[in-house]
Tab-separated table of C-alpha atoms in Angstrom:
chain	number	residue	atom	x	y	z
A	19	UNK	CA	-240.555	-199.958	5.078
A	20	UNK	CA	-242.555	-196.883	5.076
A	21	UNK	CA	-241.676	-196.040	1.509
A	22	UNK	CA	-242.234	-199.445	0.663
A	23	UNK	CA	-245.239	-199.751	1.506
A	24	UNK	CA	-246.763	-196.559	-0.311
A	25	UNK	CA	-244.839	-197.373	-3.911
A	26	UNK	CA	-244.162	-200.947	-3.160
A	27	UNK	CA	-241.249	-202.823	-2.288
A	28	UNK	CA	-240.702	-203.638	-5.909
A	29	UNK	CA	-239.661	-200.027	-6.237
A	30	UNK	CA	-237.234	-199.767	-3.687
A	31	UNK	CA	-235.366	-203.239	-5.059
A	32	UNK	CA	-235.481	-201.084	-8.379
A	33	UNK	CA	-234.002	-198.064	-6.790
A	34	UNK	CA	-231.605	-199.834	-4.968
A	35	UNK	CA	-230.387	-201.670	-8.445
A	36	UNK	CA	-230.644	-198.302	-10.015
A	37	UNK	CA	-228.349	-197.375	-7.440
A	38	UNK	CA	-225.940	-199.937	-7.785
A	39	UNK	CA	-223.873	-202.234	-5.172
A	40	UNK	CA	-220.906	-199.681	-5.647
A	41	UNK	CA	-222.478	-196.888	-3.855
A	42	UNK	CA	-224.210	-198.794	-1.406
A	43	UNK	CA	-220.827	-199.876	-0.318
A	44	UNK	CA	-219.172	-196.610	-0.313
A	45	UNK	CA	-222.642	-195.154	1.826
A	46	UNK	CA	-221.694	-198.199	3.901
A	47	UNK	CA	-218.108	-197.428	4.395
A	48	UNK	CA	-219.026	-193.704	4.832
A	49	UNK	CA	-221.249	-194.711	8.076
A	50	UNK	CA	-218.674	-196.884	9.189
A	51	UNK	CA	-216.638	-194.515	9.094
A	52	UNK	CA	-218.099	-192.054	11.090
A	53	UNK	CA	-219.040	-194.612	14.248
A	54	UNK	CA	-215.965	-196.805	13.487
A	55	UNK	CA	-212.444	-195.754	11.823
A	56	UNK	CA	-212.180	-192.531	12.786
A	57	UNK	CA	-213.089	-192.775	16.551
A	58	UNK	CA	-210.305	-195.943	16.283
A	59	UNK	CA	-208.047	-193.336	15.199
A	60	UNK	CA	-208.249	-191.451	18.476
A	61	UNK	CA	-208.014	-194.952	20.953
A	62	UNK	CA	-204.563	-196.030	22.236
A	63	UNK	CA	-203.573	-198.201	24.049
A	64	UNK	CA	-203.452	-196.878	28.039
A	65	UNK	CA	-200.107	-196.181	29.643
A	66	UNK	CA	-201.059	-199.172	32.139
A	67	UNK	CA	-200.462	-201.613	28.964
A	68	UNK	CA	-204.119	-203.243	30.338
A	69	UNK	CA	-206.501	-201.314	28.320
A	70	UNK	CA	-207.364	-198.938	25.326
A	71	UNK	CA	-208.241	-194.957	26.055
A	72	UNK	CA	-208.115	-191.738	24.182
A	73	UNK	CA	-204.646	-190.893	22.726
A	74	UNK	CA	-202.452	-189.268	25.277
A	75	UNK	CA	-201.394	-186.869	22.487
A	76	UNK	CA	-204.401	-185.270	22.361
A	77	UNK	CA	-204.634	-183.922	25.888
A	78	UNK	CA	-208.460	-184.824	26.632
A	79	UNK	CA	-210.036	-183.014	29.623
A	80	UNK	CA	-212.456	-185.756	31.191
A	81	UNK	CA	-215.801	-183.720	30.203
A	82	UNK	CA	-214.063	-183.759	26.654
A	83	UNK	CA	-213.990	-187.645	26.956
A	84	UNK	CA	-217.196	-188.335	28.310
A	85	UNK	CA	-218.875	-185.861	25.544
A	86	UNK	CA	-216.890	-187.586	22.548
A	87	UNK	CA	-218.399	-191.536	24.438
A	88	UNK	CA	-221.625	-190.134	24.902
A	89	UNK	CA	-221.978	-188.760	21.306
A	90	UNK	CA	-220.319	-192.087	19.693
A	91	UNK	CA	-221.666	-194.550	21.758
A	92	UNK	CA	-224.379	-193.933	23.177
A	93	UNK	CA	-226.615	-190.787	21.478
A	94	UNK	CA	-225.889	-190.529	17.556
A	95	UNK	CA	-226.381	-195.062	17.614
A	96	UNK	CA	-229.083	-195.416	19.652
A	97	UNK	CA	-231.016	-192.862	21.358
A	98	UNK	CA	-230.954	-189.901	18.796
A	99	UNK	CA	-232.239	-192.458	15.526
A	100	UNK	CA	-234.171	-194.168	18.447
A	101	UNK	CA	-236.234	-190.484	18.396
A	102	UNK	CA	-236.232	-189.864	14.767
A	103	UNK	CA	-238.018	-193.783	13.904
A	104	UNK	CA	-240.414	-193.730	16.026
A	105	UNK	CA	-243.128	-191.838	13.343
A	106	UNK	CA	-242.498	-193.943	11.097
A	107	UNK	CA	-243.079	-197.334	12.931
A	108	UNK	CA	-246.182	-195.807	14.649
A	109	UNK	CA	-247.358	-195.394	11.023
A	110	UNK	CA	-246.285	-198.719	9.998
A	111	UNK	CA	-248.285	-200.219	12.916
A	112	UNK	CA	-251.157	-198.324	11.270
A	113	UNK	CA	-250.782	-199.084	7.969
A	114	UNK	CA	-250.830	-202.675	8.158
A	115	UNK	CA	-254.415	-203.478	9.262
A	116	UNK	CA	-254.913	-202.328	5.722
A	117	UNK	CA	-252.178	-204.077	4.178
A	118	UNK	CA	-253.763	-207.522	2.154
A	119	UNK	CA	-250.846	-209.335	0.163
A	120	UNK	CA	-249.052	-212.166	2.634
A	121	UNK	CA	-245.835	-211.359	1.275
A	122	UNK	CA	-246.254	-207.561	2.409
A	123	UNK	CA	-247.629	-208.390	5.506
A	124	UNK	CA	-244.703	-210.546	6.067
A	125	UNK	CA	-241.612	-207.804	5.022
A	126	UNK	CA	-244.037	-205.088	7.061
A	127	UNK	CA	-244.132	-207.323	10.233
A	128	UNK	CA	-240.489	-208.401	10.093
A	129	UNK	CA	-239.118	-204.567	9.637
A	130	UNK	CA	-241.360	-203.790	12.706
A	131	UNK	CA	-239.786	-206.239	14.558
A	132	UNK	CA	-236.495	-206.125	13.688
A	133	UNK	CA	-236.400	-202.026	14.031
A	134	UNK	CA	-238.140	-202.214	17.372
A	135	UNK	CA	-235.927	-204.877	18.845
A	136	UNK	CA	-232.400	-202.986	18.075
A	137	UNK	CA	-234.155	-199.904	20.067
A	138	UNK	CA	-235.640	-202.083	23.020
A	139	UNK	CA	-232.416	-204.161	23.272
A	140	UNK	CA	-229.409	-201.210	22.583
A	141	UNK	CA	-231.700	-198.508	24.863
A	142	UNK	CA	-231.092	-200.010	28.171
A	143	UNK	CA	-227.140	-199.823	27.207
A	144	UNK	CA	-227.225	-196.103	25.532
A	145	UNK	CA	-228.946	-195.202	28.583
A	146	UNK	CA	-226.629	-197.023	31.622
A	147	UNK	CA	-223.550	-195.564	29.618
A	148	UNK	CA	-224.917	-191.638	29.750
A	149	UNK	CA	-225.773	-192.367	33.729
A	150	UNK	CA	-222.145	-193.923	33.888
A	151	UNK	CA	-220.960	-191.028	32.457
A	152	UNK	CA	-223.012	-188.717	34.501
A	153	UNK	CA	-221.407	-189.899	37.914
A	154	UNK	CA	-218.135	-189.817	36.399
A	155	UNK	CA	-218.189	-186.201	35.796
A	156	UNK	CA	-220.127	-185.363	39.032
A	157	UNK	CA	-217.163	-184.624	41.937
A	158	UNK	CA	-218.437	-187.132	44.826
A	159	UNK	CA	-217.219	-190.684	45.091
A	160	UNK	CA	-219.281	-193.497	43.783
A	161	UNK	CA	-219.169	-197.140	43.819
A	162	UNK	CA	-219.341	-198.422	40.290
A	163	UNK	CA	-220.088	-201.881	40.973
A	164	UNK	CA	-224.199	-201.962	39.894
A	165	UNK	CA	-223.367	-199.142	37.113
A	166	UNK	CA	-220.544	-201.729	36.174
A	167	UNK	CA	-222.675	-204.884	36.571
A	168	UNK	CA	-225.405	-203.327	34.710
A	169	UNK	CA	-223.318	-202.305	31.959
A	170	UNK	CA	-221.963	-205.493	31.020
A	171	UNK	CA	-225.783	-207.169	31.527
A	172	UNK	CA	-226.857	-204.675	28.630
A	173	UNK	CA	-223.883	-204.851	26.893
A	174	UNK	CA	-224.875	-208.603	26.613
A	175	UNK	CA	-228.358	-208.150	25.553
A	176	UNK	CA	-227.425	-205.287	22.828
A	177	UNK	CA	-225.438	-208.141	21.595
A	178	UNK	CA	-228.206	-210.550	21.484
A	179	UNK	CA	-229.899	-208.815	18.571
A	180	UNK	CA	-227.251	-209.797	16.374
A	181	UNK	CA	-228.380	-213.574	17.044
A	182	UNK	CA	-232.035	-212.578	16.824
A	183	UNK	CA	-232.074	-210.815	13.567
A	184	UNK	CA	-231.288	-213.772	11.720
A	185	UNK	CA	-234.208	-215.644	13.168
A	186	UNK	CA	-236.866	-213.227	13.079
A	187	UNK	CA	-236.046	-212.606	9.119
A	188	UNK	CA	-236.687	-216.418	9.251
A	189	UNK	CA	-239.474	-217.085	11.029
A	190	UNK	CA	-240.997	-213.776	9.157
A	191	UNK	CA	-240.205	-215.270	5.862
A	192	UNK	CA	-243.830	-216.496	4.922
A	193	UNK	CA	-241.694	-218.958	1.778
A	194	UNK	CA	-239.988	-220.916	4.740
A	195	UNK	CA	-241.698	-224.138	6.479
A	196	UNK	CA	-240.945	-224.008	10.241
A	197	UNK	CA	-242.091	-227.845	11.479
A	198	UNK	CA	-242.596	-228.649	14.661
A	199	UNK	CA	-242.002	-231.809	14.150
């Protein structure tokens, strides 16, 4: 967005095509890698048949565990890029007071929105894991049921951005007619 909006978004299309589909796949695959396969490689199922955990084979102290969860699911998705985007969407929000073409207006808006909502909605959940966490590796008994509860709430609302990307790219697309009646 940021990029786009000093050398216009014309550019980047060009770059990407310059780029080509091939390694935009393979950068794709490479990510999904890293947060996907190769933590799968490490999950078994548990020796009560009712659930997946860390492979037995690898002899996992619980603070090694909880550091490999925290670091996969909950810091290097969320709260760590959370950190490193918010300069560039303050400056966004600057920049477009001074941004005049509809259809840039438009793509600005809708990257705003889109980038802010996977924060707001996945924080809450990054978050109630690393407190999870926390009073798993702290040596007094705890009642899991609101850590639990919650957990499943946010779980359910990091979800929901999946349903409401597709409509905010349509409702920000200026091209498409939205009637009301």
């Amino acid at each position: 967005g940021y990029y786009g909006l000093h050398h216009g978004f014309e550019s980047v299309s060009g770059r990407m095509g310059a780029l080509g589909m091939g390694w935009m796949l393979l950068g794709l695959a490479a990510i999904q890698g890293l947060f996907g396969m190769v933590p799968a490689m490490y999950v078994d199922l548990a020796l009560d048949g009712q659930s997946c955990s860390w492979t037995y084979s690898m002899h996992l102290t619980l603070g090694q565990i909880v550091s490999m969860e925290l670091v996969l699911r909950s810091l290097s998705p969320y709260l760590v890029p959370c950190l490193g985007v918010v300069y560039p969407v303050v400056q966004l929000i600057r920049l477009l007071p001074g941004v005049e073409e509809p259809q840039r207006i438009a793509t600005l808006r809708t990257i705003i929105y889109i980038t802010v909502a996977y924060f707001v909605l996945n924080s809450p959940y990054a978050v109630n894991l690393i407190v999870e966490y926390a009073l798993r590796l702290s040596q007094t008994h705890h009642s899991f049921v609101a850590v639990c509860n919650l957990k499943w709430f946010f779980f359910l609302i990091h979800q929901s951005w999946f349903l409401m990307v597709p409509i905010m790219l349509i409702i920000g697309d200026p091209t498409v007619q939205i009637d009301a009646g």
